[in-house]
Coordinates of C-alpha atoms in Angstrom, one line a residue:
M70 CA 58.2 -58.7 -74.0
K71 CA 60.6 -61.1 -73.5
T72 CA 59.3 -62.9 -70.8
D73 CA 56.1 -63.0 -72.4
L74 CA 57.6 -64.6 -75.4
E75 CA 59.5 -66.9 -72.7
E76 CA 56.3 -68.1 -70.9
E77 CA 54.8 -68.8 -73.9
R78 CA 57.0 -71.0 -75.0
I79 CA 58.1 -72.6 -71.8
K80 CA 53.5 -73.3 -71.5
R81 CA 53.4 -75.0 -75.1
R82 CA 55.7 -77.0 -74.0
M83 CA 54.0 -77.9 -70.9
A84 CA 51.0 -79.0 -73.3
N85 CA 53.3 -81.2 -75.1
R86 CA 54.1 -83.4 -71.7
T87 CA 53.8 -86.9 -72.0
R88 CA 52.2 -88.4 -68.4
S89 CA 55.3 -90.2 -68.0
E90 CA 57.8 -87.1 -68.4
R91 CA 55.0 -84.6 -65.8
C92 CA 55.8 -87.9 -63.4
R93 CA 59.4 -87.7 -64.1
I94 CA 59.6 -83.6 -63.3
Y95 CA 57.0 -84.0 -59.9
A96 CA 59.6 -86.4 -59.2
L97 CA 62.4 -84.3 -58.9
R98 CA 60.2 -81.4 -57.3
A99 CA 60.0 -83.0 -54.9
A100 CA 63.1 -84.5 -54.5
L101 CA 64.5 -80.8 -54.7
N102 CA 62.2 -79.5 -52.7
L103 CA 62.8 -81.8 -49.5
F104 CA 67.2 -81.2 -50.3
V105 CA 65.7 -77.3 -50.0
M106 CA 63.9 -78.1 -46.5
A107 CA 67.2 -80.4 -45.6
V108 CA 69.2 -77.0 -46.5
L109 CA 67.4 -75.2 -44.8
V110 CA 67.1 -76.5 -41.4
T111 CA 71.1 -77.5 -41.7
C112 CA 71.1 -73.5 -41.9
F113 CA 69.1 -72.8 -38.9
Y114 CA 70.8 -75.9 -36.7
C115 CA 74.3 -73.7 -37.3
I116 CA 72.1 -70.5 -36.4
Y117 CA 71.2 -72.1 -33.5
V118 CA 74.1 -73.7 -31.6
A119 CA 76.3 -70.2 -33.3
T120 CA 74.2 -68.4 -31.1
V121 CA 74.4 -70.8 -28.0
F122 CA 78.2 -71.3 -27.9
S123 CA 78.4 -67.2 -28.4
Q124 CA 76.8 -66.8 -25.2
R125 CA 78.1 -69.1 -23.4
K126 CA 81.6 -68.4 -23.9
Q127 CA 80.6 -64.2 -23.6
V128 CA 79.4 -65.1 -20.2
E129 CA 82.8 -67.5 -19.3
A130 CA 85.4 -65.0 -17.4
E131 CA 88.3 -66.5 -19.3
K132 CA 90.1 -64.1 -21.2
S133 CA 91.7 -65.4 -25.0
A134 CA 93.4 -63.5 -27.6
F135 CA 91.6 -60.4 -29.1
L136 CA 90.7 -62.0 -32.7
Q137 CA 89.2 -65.0 -31.4
E138 CA 87.1 -63.3 -29.1
L139 CA 86.0 -60.7 -31.7
V140 CA 85.4 -63.7 -34.0
V141 CA 83.1 -65.2 -30.8
E142 CA 81.3 -62.4 -30.3
Y143 CA 80.6 -62.0 -33.8
L144 CA 80.1 -65.3 -34.5
P145 CA 76.0 -65.8 -34.8
S146 CA 76.4 -62.8 -37.3
I147 CA 79.1 -64.5 -39.2
V148 CA 76.7 -67.6 -39.8
I149 CA 73.2 -65.8 -40.4
T150 CA 75.5 -64.0 -42.9
L151 CA 77.1 -66.9 -44.3
A152 CA 73.6 -68.6 -44.6
N153 CA 72.6 -65.8 -46.2
F154 CA 74.9 -65.5 -49.0
I155 CA 74.9 -69.2 -49.5
T156 CA 72.1 -70.2 -49.6
P157 CA 70.5 -67.9 -52.2
L158 CA 73.5 -69.5 -55.1
I159 CA 72.0 -72.8 -54.2
F160 CA 68.8 -72.2 -54.3
S161 CA 69.2 -70.4 -57.7
L162 CA 71.0 -73.4 -59.2
I163 CA 68.0 -76.0 -57.7
I164 CA 65.2 -74.1 -59.5
T165 CA 67.5 -74.4 -63.0
F166 CA 65.7 -77.9 -62.8
E167 CA 62.0 -77.4 -61.8
D168 CA 61.6 -76.5 -65.0
Y169 CA 58.8 -73.8 -64.5
S170 CA 58.5 -70.4 -65.9
P171 CA 60.0 -67.4 -65.8
A172 CA 58.3 -65.2 -63.7
F173 CA 57.4 -68.1 -61.1
E174 CA 61.3 -69.1 -61.0
I175 CA 62.1 -65.8 -59.6
R176 CA 59.3 -65.8 -57.6
F177 CA 60.4 -68.8 -56.2
T178 CA 63.7 -68.4 -55.7
L179 CA 62.4 -65.1 -53.7
M180 CA 60.2 -66.7 -51.3
R181 CA 63.2 -69.1 -50.5
C182 CA 65.6 -66.7 -50.3
V183 CA 62.4 -64.5 -48.2
F184 CA 61.9 -66.9 -46.2
M185 CA 65.3 -68.2 -44.9
R186 CA 66.2 -64.3 -44.3
L187 CA 63.8 -63.7 -42.2
A188 CA 63.6 -66.6 -40.5
S189 CA 67.6 -66.7 -39.6
I190 CA 66.5 -63.4 -38.0
G191 CA 63.4 -65.2 -35.8
V192 CA 65.7 -68.0 -34.9
L193 CA 68.6 -65.5 -33.5
L194 CA 65.7 -63.9 -31.6
F195 CA 64.4 -67.4 -30.6
S196 CA 67.7 -68.5 -29.5
L197 CA 68.4 -65.4 -27.3
W198 CA 65.3 -65.6 -25.7
V199 CA 66.1 -69.4 -24.5
Q200 CA 69.1 -67.8 -23.2
I201 CA 68.0 -64.9 -21.3
T202 CA 65.1 -66.9 -19.8
F203 CA 66.1 -70.0 -18.8
C204 CA 67.8 -70.0 -15.4
E205 CA 70.0 -73.6 -14.5
S206 CA 69.9 -73.9 -10.9
Q207 CA 66.7 -72.5 -10.0
E208 CA 62.9 -70.3 -11.3
C209 CA 64.0 -67.1 -12.8
L210 CA 63.3 -65.2 -9.4
C211 CA 62.7 -61.8 -11.3
G212 CA 61.3 -63.3 -14.6
Y213 CA 65.1 -63.8 -16.4
N214 CA 68.1 -65.2 -16.3
H215 CA 69.8 -62.1 -14.3
K216 CA 72.9 -63.3 -13.5
T217 CA 73.7 -64.0 -16.6
Y218 CA 71.7 -61.6 -18.8
P219 CA 71.4 -58.2 -15.9
C220 CA 70.7 -55.8 -18.6
W221 CA 69.4 -57.7 -21.7
E222 CA 67.5 -55.6 -23.9
T223 CA 70.8 -53.9 -24.1
H224 CA 72.0 -57.7 -25.6
V225 CA 69.2 -57.9 -27.5
G226 CA 70.1 -54.4 -29.5
Q227 CA 74.1 -55.8 -29.1
E228 CA 72.8 -58.0 -31.6
M229 CA 70.6 -56.2 -34.0
Y230 CA 73.8 -53.4 -34.0
K231 CA 75.8 -56.4 -34.5
L232 CA 73.6 -57.8 -37.5
V233 CA 73.6 -54.2 -39.6
I234 CA 77.3 -53.1 -39.7
F235 CA 78.2 -56.9 -40.6
D236 CA 75.7 -56.6 -43.1
F237 CA 77.1 -53.1 -44.2
L238 CA 80.5 -54.8 -44.6
I239 CA 79.6 -58.1 -46.2
I240 CA 78.0 -55.8 -49.0
V241 CA 81.2 -53.7 -49.2
A242 CA 83.2 -56.6 -49.1
V243 CA 81.7 -58.6 -51.8
T244 CA 82.0 -55.7 -54.3
V245 CA 84.8 -54.8 -53.5
F246 CA 87.0 -58.4 -53.3
V247 CA 84.5 -60.6 -55.3
E248 CA 82.7 -58.3 -58.1
F249 CA 85.4 -55.5 -59.2
P250 CA 88.3 -58.7 -59.1
R251 CA 85.7 -60.8 -61.4
K252 CA 85.5 -57.5 -63.6
I253 CA 89.7 -56.9 -64.1
I254 CA 89.6 -60.5 -65.1
V255 CA 86.7 -61.0 -66.9
S256 CA 88.5 -57.8 -69.4
H257 CA 91.9 -59.0 -69.4
C258 CA 91.6 -62.4 -70.1
D259 CA 90.8 -64.2 -73.0
H260 CA 90.1 -67.5 -71.3
G261 CA 87.1 -69.5 -72.5
L262 CA 86.7 -70.5 -69.2
V263 CA 86.7 -66.5 -67.7
R264 CA 84.0 -65.6 -70.9
W265 CA 81.8 -68.1 -70.1
W266 CA 82.0 -67.0 -66.0
G267 CA 81.5 -63.9 -67.2
Q268 CA 80.7 -60.6 -64.8
Q269 CA 78.4 -60.2 -62.0
E270 CA 75.0 -59.7 -63.2
F271 CA 73.1 -57.9 -60.8
A272 CA 69.6 -59.3 -59.9
V273 CA 66.8 -56.9 -58.9
P274 CA 64.7 -59.2 -56.5
Q275 CA 67.9 -59.9 -54.5
N276 CA 68.8 -56.9 -54.0
V277 CA 66.1 -56.0 -53.1
L278 CA 66.2 -58.3 -50.7
E279 CA 69.5 -57.6 -48.8
I280 CA 66.8 -54.1 -48.1
V281 CA 64.0 -55.9 -46.6
Y282 CA 66.3 -57.8 -44.2
G283 CA 68.1 -54.3 -43.2
Q284 CA 65.2 -53.2 -43.1
T285 CA 63.5 -56.1 -40.9
I286 CA 66.9 -55.9 -38.4
C287 CA 66.0 -52.5 -38.2
W288 CA 62.3 -52.6 -36.6
I289 CA 63.7 -55.5 -34.2
G290 CA 66.6 -53.5 -33.1
T291 CA 65.2 -50.0 -32.6
F292 CA 62.9 -50.8 -29.3
Y293 CA 66.8 -52.2 -28.2
C294 CA 68.5 -49.0 -29.7
P295 CA 67.1 -46.3 -30.3
L296 CA 70.4 -45.4 -32.4
L297 CA 69.5 -48.1 -34.7
P298 CA 67.6 -46.4 -37.4
A299 CA 70.2 -43.0 -37.3
I300 CA 72.7 -45.9 -38.4
N301 CA 70.5 -47.8 -40.8
T302 CA 70.0 -44.4 -42.4
V303 CA 73.9 -44.1 -43.2
K304 CA 73.8 -47.2 -44.1
Y305 CA 72.2 -47.3 -46.7
V306 CA 73.0 -44.2 -47.8
L307 CA 76.3 -45.4 -48.6
V308 CA 75.2 -48.5 -49.9
F309 CA 72.9 -46.9 -52.7
Y310 CA 76.5 -45.3 -53.8
I311 CA 78.3 -48.1 -53.8
K312 CA 75.9 -50.9 -55.8
K313 CA 75.5 -47.4 -58.5
V314 CA 79.1 -47.7 -59.0
S315 CA 79.5 -51.7 -58.7
L316 CA 76.3 -51.7 -61.9
V317 CA 77.9 -49.2 -63.9
T318 CA 81.3 -50.5 -63.4
N319 CA 81.1 -54.2 -62.8
C320 CA 77.8 -55.5 -63.4
R321 CA 75.9 -56.0 -66.6
P322 CA 72.2 -57.2 -67.5
A323 CA 70.3 -60.4 -65.8
T324 CA 69.9 -63.0 -68.4
R325 CA 66.5 -63.6 -67.4
P326 CA 64.1 -61.3 -67.7
F327 CA 62.6 -59.8 -65.1
R328 CA 59.7 -58.9 -65.3
A329 CA 59.2 -55.5 -62.3
S330 CA 55.5 -54.5 -62.2
S331 CA 54.2 -57.8 -61.8
S332 CA 57.1 -58.7 -59.1
H333 CA 56.5 -54.2 -57.5
F334 CA 52.9 -56.3 -55.4
F335 CA 55.5 -59.3 -54.2
F336 CA 58.2 -57.3 -53.2
L337 CA 55.6 -54.7 -50.5
V338 CA 54.3 -58.1 -49.6
V339 CA 58.1 -59.2 -48.2
L340 CA 58.2 -56.0 -46.3
L341 CA 55.2 -56.1 -44.6
I342 CA 55.9 -59.7 -43.8
G343 CA 58.8 -58.2 -42.1
L344 CA 56.9 -55.9 -40.5
A345 CA 55.2 -58.8 -38.7
L346 CA 57.8 -60.5 -38.1
A347 CA 60.0 -57.7 -36.3
S348 CA 56.2 -57.0 -34.4
V349 CA 55.5 -59.7 -32.6
P350 CA 58.8 -60.6 -30.5
V351 CA 59.1 -56.5 -30.1
T352 CA 55.7 -57.1 -28.5
V353 CA 56.2 -60.0 -26.5
S354 CA 59.1 -59.1 -25.0
I355 CA 57.8 -55.8 -24.4
A356 CA 54.3 -57.1 -22.2
E357 CA 55.6 -60.4 -21.5
I358 CA 59.2 -60.4 -20.1
Q359 CA 60.6 -59.0 -16.9
A360 CA 62.0 -55.6 -17.5
S361 CA 66.1 -55.2 -16.9
R362 CA 66.5 -55.0 -12.9
V363 CA 69.9 -53.5 -13.2
C364 CA 69.1 -50.6 -16.4
G365 CA 66.9 -49.1 -18.9
P366 CA 64.1 -46.7 -18.4
F367 CA 61.5 -49.5 -17.0
V368 CA 63.9 -50.6 -14.0
S369 CA 60.8 -49.7 -11.2
Y370 CA 58.5 -51.4 -13.8
S371 CA 58.0 -55.5 -14.1
T372 CA 57.2 -54.7 -18.2
S373 CA 58.0 -52.4 -20.3
W374 CA 54.2 -51.9 -20.6
Q375 CA 53.0 -51.4 -17.4
V376 CA 54.5 -47.3 -18.3
V377 CA 51.9 -46.8 -20.7
P378 CA 49.1 -47.0 -18.5
R379 CA 50.9 -45.1 -15.8
G380 CA 52.1 -42.7 -18.3
I381 CA 48.2 -42.2 -19.7
T382 CA 46.9 -41.8 -15.2
Q383 CA 49.5 -38.8 -15.1
L384 CA 47.9 -36.8 -18.4
P385 CA 45.2 -34.3 -17.9
L386 CA 41.5 -35.1 -17.4
G387 CA 40.5 -34.5 -21.5
L388 CA 43.5 -36.3 -23.3
R389 CA 42.6 -39.1 -20.6
S390 CA 39.5 -39.6 -21.5
F391 CA 40.1 -39.4 -25.5
L392 CA 42.5 -42.1 -24.6
L393 CA 40.3 -44.3 -23.3
A394 CA 37.7 -44.4 -25.5
L395 CA 40.0 -45.1 -27.8
A396 CA 41.1 -47.9 -26.4
S397 CA 37.9 -49.2 -25.4
E398 CA 35.8 -52.5 -27.0
A399 CA 33.1 -49.8 -28.5
F400 CA 36.1 -47.8 -30.5
A401 CA 38.0 -51.2 -31.2
V402 CA 34.4 -52.8 -32.6
S403 CA 33.4 -49.5 -34.6
F404 CA 36.6 -49.4 -36.5
F405 CA 36.7 -52.8 -36.6
V406 CA 33.2 -52.9 -38.9
I407 CA 34.3 -49.4 -40.5
T408 CA 37.5 -51.0 -41.6
C409 CA 35.4 -54.0 -43.0
L410 CA 33.1 -52.1 -45.1
G411 CA 36.1 -49.9 -46.5
M412 CA 37.9 -53.0 -47.5
F413 CA 34.5 -54.3 -49.0
Y414 CA 34.1 -51.0 -51.5
V415 CA 38.3 -51.3 -51.8
I416 CA 37.4 -55.0 -52.8
A417 CA 34.2 -53.7 -54.9
L418 CA 35.9 -50.7 -56.3
A419 CA 38.9 -53.3 -57.7
G420 CA 36.2 -55.8 -59.1
A421 CA 34.8 -53.6 -60.9
H422 CA 38.0 -51.6 -62.6
K423 CA 38.7 -55.9 -63.6
R424 CA 35.9 -56.0 -65.6
V425 CA 36.3 -52.8 -67.3
I426 CA 40.1 -53.5 -68.0
E427 CA 38.6 -56.7 -69.3
Q428 CA 36.2 -55.0 -71.8
L429 CA 38.8 -52.6 -73.1
R430 CA 41.3 -55.7 -74.1
D431 CA 38.0 -57.7 -75.3
Q432 CA 37.2 -54.3 -77.3
L433 CA 41.0 -53.7 -77.8
A434 CA 40.6 -56.9 -79.8
M435 CA 37.4 -55.7 -81.7
E436 CA 39.0 -53.2 -83.4
G437 CA 42.1 -55.6 -84.0
R438 CA 40.0 -58.2 -85.6
D439 CA 38.0 -55.0 -87.4
K440 CA 40.5 -53.4 -88.2
R441 CA 42.4 -56.2 -90.1
F442 CA 39.2 -57.1 -91.7
L443 CA 39.1 -53.6 -93.4
I444 CA 42.9 -54.2 -94.8
Q445 CA 42.3 -57.5 -96.1
K446 CA 39.0 -55.4 -98.3
L447 CA 41.3 -52.5 -99.1
Y448 CA 44.1 -54.9 -100.5
Q449 CA 41.3 -56.6 -102.4
A450 CA 40.2 -53.8 -103.5
Q451 CA 43.2 -52.3 -104.6
Q452 CA 44.9 -56.0 -106.1
A453 CA 40.9 -55.6 -107.7
T454 CA 41.3 -52.4 -108.6
Y455 CA 45.4 -52.8 -110.1
G456 CA 44.1 -56.5 -112.1
R457 CA 41.0 -53.4 -114.1
S458 CA 43.8 -50.7 -114.6
A459 CA 46.0 -53.9 -115.6
D460 CA 43.2 -54.5 -118.3
A461 CA 42.1 -51.8 -119.7
K462 CA 46.5 -51.3 -120.2
G463 CA 46.1 -54.3 -122.3
L464 CA 43.5 -53.4 -124.4
R465 CA 44.8 -50.7 -125.1
R466 CA 48.0 -51.7 -126.2
N467 CA 46.5 -53.9 -129.0
R468 CA 44.3 -52.2 -129.9
A469 CA 47.5 -49.4 -130.9
H470 CA 49.3 -52.5 -132.4
A471 CA 46.9 -53.4 -134.7
G472 CA 46.1 -49.7 -135.8
L473 CA 49.5 -50.0 -136.9
C474 CA 49.0 -53.2 -138.9
L475 CA 46.2 -51.5 -140.8
V476 CA 48.4 -48.7 -141.7
E477 CA 51.8 -49.8 -143.1
P478 CA 50.0 -52.1 -145.9
S479 CA 48.5 -48.8 -147.3
V480 CA 52.0 -46.8 -147.0
V481 CA 53.8 -49.9 -148.9
L482 CA 50.7 -49.5 -151.7
E483 CA 51.7 -46.4 -152.4
T484 CA 55.6 -46.5 -152.6
Q485 CA 54.5 -49.2 -155.1
A486 CA 52.2 -47.3 -156.9

């Protein structure tokens, strides 16, 4: 209800804008969007530079302090996490000047944050792909840089493992060292600035995006680090209870209204985009990049995909014929046609349901008008009945007063007699 009222108020204000105000708003939005693009490009460039620097330092044989080596090894994860932590704050500040409706503000901010989080993973994978497939002196004889990355699958799995672990450490650190001290300061300090700062808001969309981000990393790293799903499961079980305790003790509800029913589909779309993003690099690495010649289960194959057709040829004849039939063009065309028919049926069914919903809304509106009309008629009838009853009472009262006037003179005459 708060969201609907706020949106209605903003729609009325937008309808009353003059042409100069609209031009000013559009110019301001264009400038802010250019600033957002500049922020995104800067973050992507920092991720690329950090990844290249980290890979080159790890290859060098120079030994340094343990802490320095640890920072260099986790430098891409640190830069990505910092970018994911800072950019939502910038986007939330910028969106307040663009003068959108509350629902669109939430969705637009989420779209920017989703693009930042998922694109940062893409930039990291692109940086690793450039380092793995690039050979300085001559053409790569093995299909990849076997001198620098003799077992590149393990290296990619390590990077995904670092992202998962560092993301968990950041969540715990923010809860313990940011939200909890903020709650203590706000509870025990009466300063005006502290009161204005207030407790940490629990933003449902941002927490959902953190889950989608972690799940995307898990999907990408599963092929290179098979234990990553188990690690991710343990991570999110712990994150659930940490967030629960933080929500009850440290946080307050969000001041901006949030409609969960309409955002559920948006979250599913974001999760689907994450799955698509995760499938593209994994598919390319399986089908195109040469498998490692030093380690891994695909040492004797040129690519990881070659194990699939060779494994099918070793199956029994009946099962092999069934799988080949599934991979044939006839089955693919038939499956595509059936899928299209099913999609058209679902679309037609959704359209029919939409029309039924519109009819029910019209019927409810008509019933509301009928009820209002009946209530008005009932009120008018009650007023008319009350008026007639009041007139009748007034008539009887007048008659009673007239009777008293006739009786009193007779009494006086009798006394005088």
